[in-house]
Amino acid sequence: MSALDTALHGLRTLIADGALRPGDRLPSEGELCETLGVSRGSLREAIRMLAALGVLDTRHGSGSYVSELRAADLIGSLSLTVGLLPMAGVLELTELRRVLEPHAAALAAARIDASTIEELSGVLDEIEASDDFEDHSRLDHAFHMTISEVAGNDALTSLIDVLRSRSRAYRIPDAADAAELKLHSDAGHRAILRGLAAADPVAASAAASAHVAQTEYWVRRYTDADAPAPVAALESAPASESAPASAPASE
């Protein structure tokens, strides 16, 4: 085990065992180095890594403190690494979404109110009227994340946000395929909204499952499992001038 690993493991153990609780200030570097048996350099690097993951909060001139350790915040820090995944990784994330998003839709169907239904309907009107990739991606994300937020579980919302974050960057390069994807996506959104409006958890869940399954189909279609590198064209290739703009692969 490297010195850095030793420092990381030691700090994690102190926090996990309750020796350091949320809000506690870390002991001095000298004390921690002696306790963990590591150098100051290794300790500082471990602290920086845990701060990047949201486990520690480093305050200039004050020291480092254990964060609140909220599940949603710690899950959200996964976006630092999820954002590096190639297309094959996006496929795995989409498969996870097929489990989580229907559950979120079912929870939301039991809790959603009329004003939020109206808000979501307005978002879908904008999505259906737009052929701009950036607008469509932003509005699509807002639609799904609103549903997750209504579900009422912050950790679930954060996880869905992380899973969707990478796939939002990918585009379908073929104009005809992009148009077909958007057609199915728009219909899928409306089916989810109907389930929510009817306060029917089963219908909302089934619609969300079918919707993500459609996304998975397109991601799988454009994933080459044997490719040694990410399929860059899915991020950058524009549609032809005579066809609709390429659609995001994250519907």
PDB file of N, CA, C and O in Angstrom, residues 144-181:
ATOM      1  N   HIS A 144     -36.738  15.858 -16.703  1.00  0.00           N
ATOM      2  CA  HIS A 144     -36.466  14.643 -15.934  1.00  0.00           C
ATOM      3  C   HIS A 144     -36.019  14.945 -14.504  1.00  0.00           C
ATOM      4  O   HIS A 144     -36.390  14.227 -13.567  1.00  0.00           O
ATOM      5  N   MET A 145     -35.245  16.011 -14.331  1.00  0.00           N
ATOM      6  CA  MET A 145     -34.776  16.312 -12.990  1.00  0.00           C
ATOM      7  C   MET A 145     -35.903  16.870 -12.112  1.00  0.00           C
ATOM      8  O   MET A 145     -35.911  16.652 -10.895  1.00  0.00           O
ATOM      9  N   THR A 146     -36.860  17.561 -12.711  1.00  0.00           N
ATOM     10  CA  THR A 146     -38.020  18.025 -11.942  1.00  0.00           C
ATOM     11  C   THR A 146     -38.794  16.833 -11.399  1.00  0.00           C
ATOM     12  O   THR A 146     -39.217  16.819 -10.229  1.00  0.00           O
ATOM     13  N   ILE A 147     -38.962  15.816 -12.230  1.00  0.00           N
ATOM     14  CA  ILE A 147     -39.647  14.604 -11.786  1.00  0.00           C
ATOM     15  C   ILE A 147     -38.883  13.960 -10.627  1.00  0.00           C
ATOM     16  O   ILE A 147     -39.477  13.558  -9.612  1.00  0.00           O
ATOM     17  N   SER A 148     -37.570  13.878 -10.766  1.00  0.00           N
ATOM     18  CA  SER A 148     -36.753  13.277  -9.704  1.00  0.00           C
ATOM     19  C   SER A 148     -36.853  14.074  -8.407  1.00  0.00           C
ATOM     20  O   SER A 148     -36.914  13.500  -7.318  1.00  0.00           O
ATOM     21  N   GLU A 149     -36.869  15.389  -8.528  1.00  0.00           N
ATOM     22  CA  GLU A 149     -36.970  16.231  -7.326  1.00  0.00           C
ATOM     23  C   GLU A 149     -38.317  16.050  -6.638  1.00  0.00           C
ATOM     24  O   GLU A 149     -38.406  16.004  -5.409  1.00  0.00           O
ATOM     25  N   VAL A 150     -39.382  15.936  -7.434  1.00  0.00           N
ATOM     26  CA  VAL A 150     -40.713  15.720  -6.857  1.00  0.00           C
ATOM     27  C   VAL A 150     -40.769  14.376  -6.138  1.00  0.00           C
ATOM     28  O   VAL A 150     -41.493  14.212  -5.150  1.00  0.00           O
ATOM     29  N   ALA A 151     -39.983  13.417  -6.595  1.00  0.00           N
ATOM     30  CA  ALA A 151     -39.973  12.089  -5.962  1.00  0.00           C
ATOM     31  C   ALA A 151     -39.602  12.179  -4.491  1.00  0.00           C
ATOM     32  O   ALA A 151     -39.993  11.330  -3.688  1.00  0.00           O
ATOM     33  N   GLY A 152     -38.816  13.213  -4.137  1.00  0.00           N
ATOM     34  CA  GLY A 152     -38.593  13.489  -2.731  1.00  0.00           C
ATOM     35  C   GLY A 152     -37.417  12.783  -2.081  1.00  0.00           C
ATOM     36  O   GLY A 152     -37.300  12.771  -0.854  1.00  0.00           O
ATOM     37  N   ASN A 153     -36.522  12.203  -2.879  1.00  0.00           N
ATOM     38  CA  ASN A 153     -35.345  11.546  -2.324  1.00  0.00           C
ATOM     39  C   ASN A 153     -34.109  12.226  -2.912  1.00  0.00           C
ATOM     40  O   ASN A 153     -33.790  12.041  -4.083  1.00  0.00           O
ATOM     41  N   ASP A 154     -33.418  13.018  -2.099  1.00  0.00           N
ATOM     42  CA  ASP A 154     -32.292  13.805  -2.600  1.00  0.00           C
ATOM     43  C   ASP A 154     -31.169  12.934  -3.153  1.00  0.00           C
ATOM     44  O   ASP A 154     -30.527  13.284  -4.149  1.00  0.00           O
ATOM     45  N   ALA A 155     -30.912  11.807  -2.509  1.00  0.00           N
ATOM     46  CA  ALA A 155     -29.852  10.917  -2.982  1.00  0.00           C
ATOM     47  C   ALA A 155     -30.210  10.334  -4.347  1.00  0.00           C
ATOM     48  O   ALA A 155     -29.361  10.231  -5.245  1.00  0.00           O
ATOM     49  N   LEU A 156     -31.465   9.961  -4.531  1.00  0.00           N
ATOM     50  CA  LEU A 156     -31.925   9.437  -5.816  1.00  0.00           C
ATOM     51  C   LEU A 156     -31.806  10.503  -6.897  1.00  0.00           C
ATOM     52  O   LEU A 156     -31.338  10.231  -8.013  1.00  0.00           O
ATOM     53  N   THR A 157     -32.205  11.727  -6.578  1.00  0.00           N
ATOM     54  CA  THR A 157     -32.104  12.825  -7.537  1.00  0.00           C
ATOM     55  C   THR A 157     -30.656  13.056  -7.942  1.00  0.00           C
ATOM     56  O   THR A 157     -30.344  13.229  -9.128  1.00  0.00           O
ATOM     57  N   SER A 158     -29.758  13.063  -6.970  1.00  0.00           N
ATOM     58  CA  SER A 158     -28.347  13.286  -7.255  1.00  0.00           C
ATOM     59  C   SER A 158     -27.781  12.176  -8.126  1.00  0.00           C
ATOM     60  O   SER A 158     -27.010  12.434  -9.069  1.00  0.00           O
ATOM     61  N   LEU A 159     -28.155  10.947  -7.856  1.00  0.00           N
ATOM     62  CA  LEU A 159     -27.643   9.817  -8.632  1.00  0.00           C
ATOM     63  C   LEU A 159     -28.136   9.871 -10.073  1.00  0.00           C
ATOM     64  O   LEU A 159     -27.368   9.647 -11.023  1.00  0.00           O
ATOM     65  N   ILE A 160     -29.411  10.175 -10.259  1.00  0.00           N
ATOM     66  CA  ILE A 160     -29.948  10.289 -11.613  1.00  0.00           C
ATOM     67  C   ILE A 160     -29.264  11.427 -12.366  1.00  0.00           C
ATOM     68  O   ILE A 160     -28.932  11.310 -13.551  1.00  0.00           O
ATOM     69  N   ASP A 161     -29.011  12.527 -11.671  1.00  0.00           N
ATOM     70  CA  ASP A 161     -28.314  13.659 -12.279  1.00  0.00           C
ATOM     71  C   ASP A 161     -26.924  13.239 -12.759  1.00  0.00           C
ATOM     72  O   ASP A 161     -26.504  13.573 -13.872  1.00  0.00           O
ATOM     73  N   VAL A 162     -26.204  12.500 -11.932  1.00  0.00           N
ATOM     74  CA  VAL A 162     -24.867  12.029 -12.309  1.00  0.00           C
ATOM     75  C   VAL A 162     -24.937  11.091 -13.505  1.00  0.00           C
ATOM     76  O   VAL A 162     -24.146  11.200 -14.448  1.00  0.00           O
ATOM     77  N   LEU A 163     -25.880  10.151 -13.484  1.00  0.00           N
ATOM     78  CA  LEU A 163     -25.988   9.177 -14.565  1.00  0.00           C
ATOM     79  C   LEU A 163     -26.335   9.839 -15.894  1.00  0.00           C
ATOM     80  O   LEU A 163     -25.891   9.400 -16.954  1.00  0.00           O
ATOM     81  N   ARG A 164     -27.127  10.898 -15.829  1.00  0.00           N
ATOM     82  CA  ARG A 164     -27.530  11.587 -17.054  1.00  0.00           C
ATOM     83  C   ARG A 164     -26.471  12.566 -17.557  1.00  0.00           C
ATOM     84  O   ARG A 164     -26.459  12.920 -18.730  1.00  0.00           O
ATOM     85  N   SER A 165     -25.570  13.001 -16.661  1.00  0.00           N
ATOM     86  CA  SER A 165     -24.671  14.109 -17.000  1.00  0.00           C
ATOM     87  C   SER A 165     -23.767  13.805 -18.178  1.00  0.00           C
ATOM     88  O   SER A 165     -23.565  14.661 -19.054  1.00  0.00           O
ATOM     89  N   ARG A 166     -23.197  12.590 -18.245  1.00  0.00           N
ATOM     90  CA  ARG A 166     -22.283  12.279 -19.333  1.00  0.00           C
ATOM     91  C   ARG A 166     -23.007  12.093 -20.656  1.00  0.00           C
ATOM     92  O   ARG A 166     -22.565  12.581 -21.697  1.00  0.00           O
ATOM     93  N   SER A 167     -24.123  11.395 -20.641  1.00  0.00           N
ATOM     94  CA  SER A 167     -24.809  11.096 -21.892  1.00  0.00           C
ATOM     95  C   SER A 167     -25.379  12.340 -22.554  1.00  0.00           C
ATOM     96  O   SER A 167     -25.618  12.366 -23.764  1.00  0.00           O
ATOM     97  N   ARG A 168     -25.559  13.414 -21.776  1.00  0.00           N
ATOM     98  CA  ARG A 168     -26.092  14.656 -22.357  1.00  0.00           C
ATOM     99  C   ARG A 168     -25.149  15.251 -23.394  1.00  0.00           C
ATOM    100  O   ARG A 168     -25.564  16.024 -24.255  1.00  0.00           O
ATOM    101  N   ALA A 169     -23.864  14.908 -23.327  1.00  0.00           N
ATOM    102  CA  ALA A 169     -22.886  15.490 -24.237  1.00  0.00           C
ATOM    103  C   ALA A 169     -22.893  14.836 -25.614  1.00  0.00           C
ATOM    104  O   ALA A 169     -22.370  15.393 -26.568  1.00  0.00           O
ATOM    105  N   TYR A 170     -23.478  13.645 -25.705  1.00  0.00           N
ATOM    106  CA  TYR A 170     -23.433  12.911 -26.957  1.00  0.00           C
ATOM    107  C   TYR A 170     -24.587  13.279 -27.883  1.00  0.00           C
ATOM    108  O   TYR A 170     -25.709  13.488 -27.444  1.00  0.00           O
ATOM    109  N   ARG A 171     -24.270  13.292 -29.166  1.00  0.00           N
ATOM    110  CA  ARG A 171     -25.281  13.573 -30.172  1.00  0.00           C
ATOM    111  C   ARG A 171     -25.391  12.396 -31.141  1.00  0.00           C
ATOM    112  O   ARG A 171     -24.423  11.670 -31.365  1.00  0.00           O
ATOM    113  N   ILE A 172     -26.551  12.242 -31.717  1.00  0.00           N
ATOM    114  CA  ILE A 172     -26.744  11.277 -32.788  1.00  0.00           C
ATOM    115  C   ILE A 172     -26.358  11.975 -34.092  1.00  0.00           C
ATOM    116  O   ILE A 172     -27.012  12.950 -34.474  1.00  0.00           O
ATOM    117  N   PRO A 173     -25.325  11.520 -34.785  1.00  0.00           N
ATOM    118  CA  PRO A 173     -24.820  12.262 -35.932  1.00  0.00           C
ATOM    119  C   PRO A 173     -25.686  12.157 -37.184  1.00  0.00           C
ATOM    120  O   PRO A 173     -25.667  13.056 -38.023  1.00  0.00           O
ATOM    121  N   ASP A 174     -26.420  11.057 -37.333  1.00  0.00           N
ATOM    122  CA  ASP A 174     -27.231  10.874 -38.535  1.00  0.00           C
ATOM    123  C   ASP A 174     -28.538  11.649 -38.398  1.00  0.00           C
ATOM    124  O   ASP A 174     -29.285  11.480 -37.434  1.00  0.00           O
ATOM    125  N   ALA A 175     -28.830  12.507 -39.388  1.00  0.00           N
ATOM    126  CA  ALA A 175     -29.995  13.384 -39.295  1.00  0.00           C
ATOM    127  C   ALA A 175     -31.309  12.611 -39.227  1.00  0.00           C
ATOM    128  O   ALA A 175     -32.212  12.961 -38.467  1.00  0.00           O
ATOM    129  N   ALA A 176     -31.425  11.541 -40.025  1.00  0.00           N
ATOM    130  CA  ALA A 176     -32.659  10.757 -40.027  1.00  0.00           C
ATOM    131  C   ALA A 176     -32.852  10.060 -38.684  1.00  0.00           C
ATOM    132  O   ALA A 176     -33.962  10.022 -38.136  1.00  0.00           O
ATOM    133  N   ASP A 177     -31.777   9.500 -38.149  1.00  0.00           N
ATOM    134  CA  ASP A 177     -31.863   8.849 -36.844  1.00  0.00           C
ATOM    135  C   ASP A 177     -32.189   9.866 -35.745  1.00  0.00           C
ATOM    136  O   ASP A 177     -32.958   9.585 -34.821  1.00  0.00           O
ATOM    137  N   ALA A 178     -31.587  11.060 -35.846  1.00  0.00           N
ATOM    138  CA  ALA A 178     -31.854  12.105 -34.856  1.00  0.00           C
ATOM    139  C   ALA A 178     -33.327  12.494 -34.861  1.00  0.00           C
ATOM    140  O   ALA A 178     -33.938  12.692 -33.812  1.00  0.00           O
ATOM    141  N   ALA A 179     -33.895  12.597 -36.059  1.00  0.00           N
ATOM    142  CA  ALA A 179     -35.311  12.960 -36.172  1.00  0.00           C
ATOM    143  C   ALA A 179     -36.199  11.865 -35.584  1.00  0.00           C
ATOM    144  O   ALA A 179     -37.191  12.145 -34.903  1.00  0.00           O
ATOM    145  N   GLU A 180     -35.836  10.597 -35.848  1.00  0.00           N
ATOM    146  CA  GLU A 180     -36.625   9.486 -35.314  1.00  0.00           C
ATOM    147  C   GLU A 180     -36.522   9.431 -33.795  1.00  0.00           C
ATOM    148  O   GLU A 180     -37.515   9.212 -33.095  1.00  0.00           O
ATOM    149  N   LEU A 181     -35.314   9.652 -33.284  1.00  0.00           N
ATOM    150  CA  LEU A 181     -35.126   9.680 -31.837  1.00  0.00           C
ATOM    151  C   LEU A 181     -35.988  10.754 -31.195  1.00  0.00           C
ATOM    152  O   LEU A 181     -36.646  10.512 -30.175  1.00  0.00           O
TER     153      LEU A 181
END
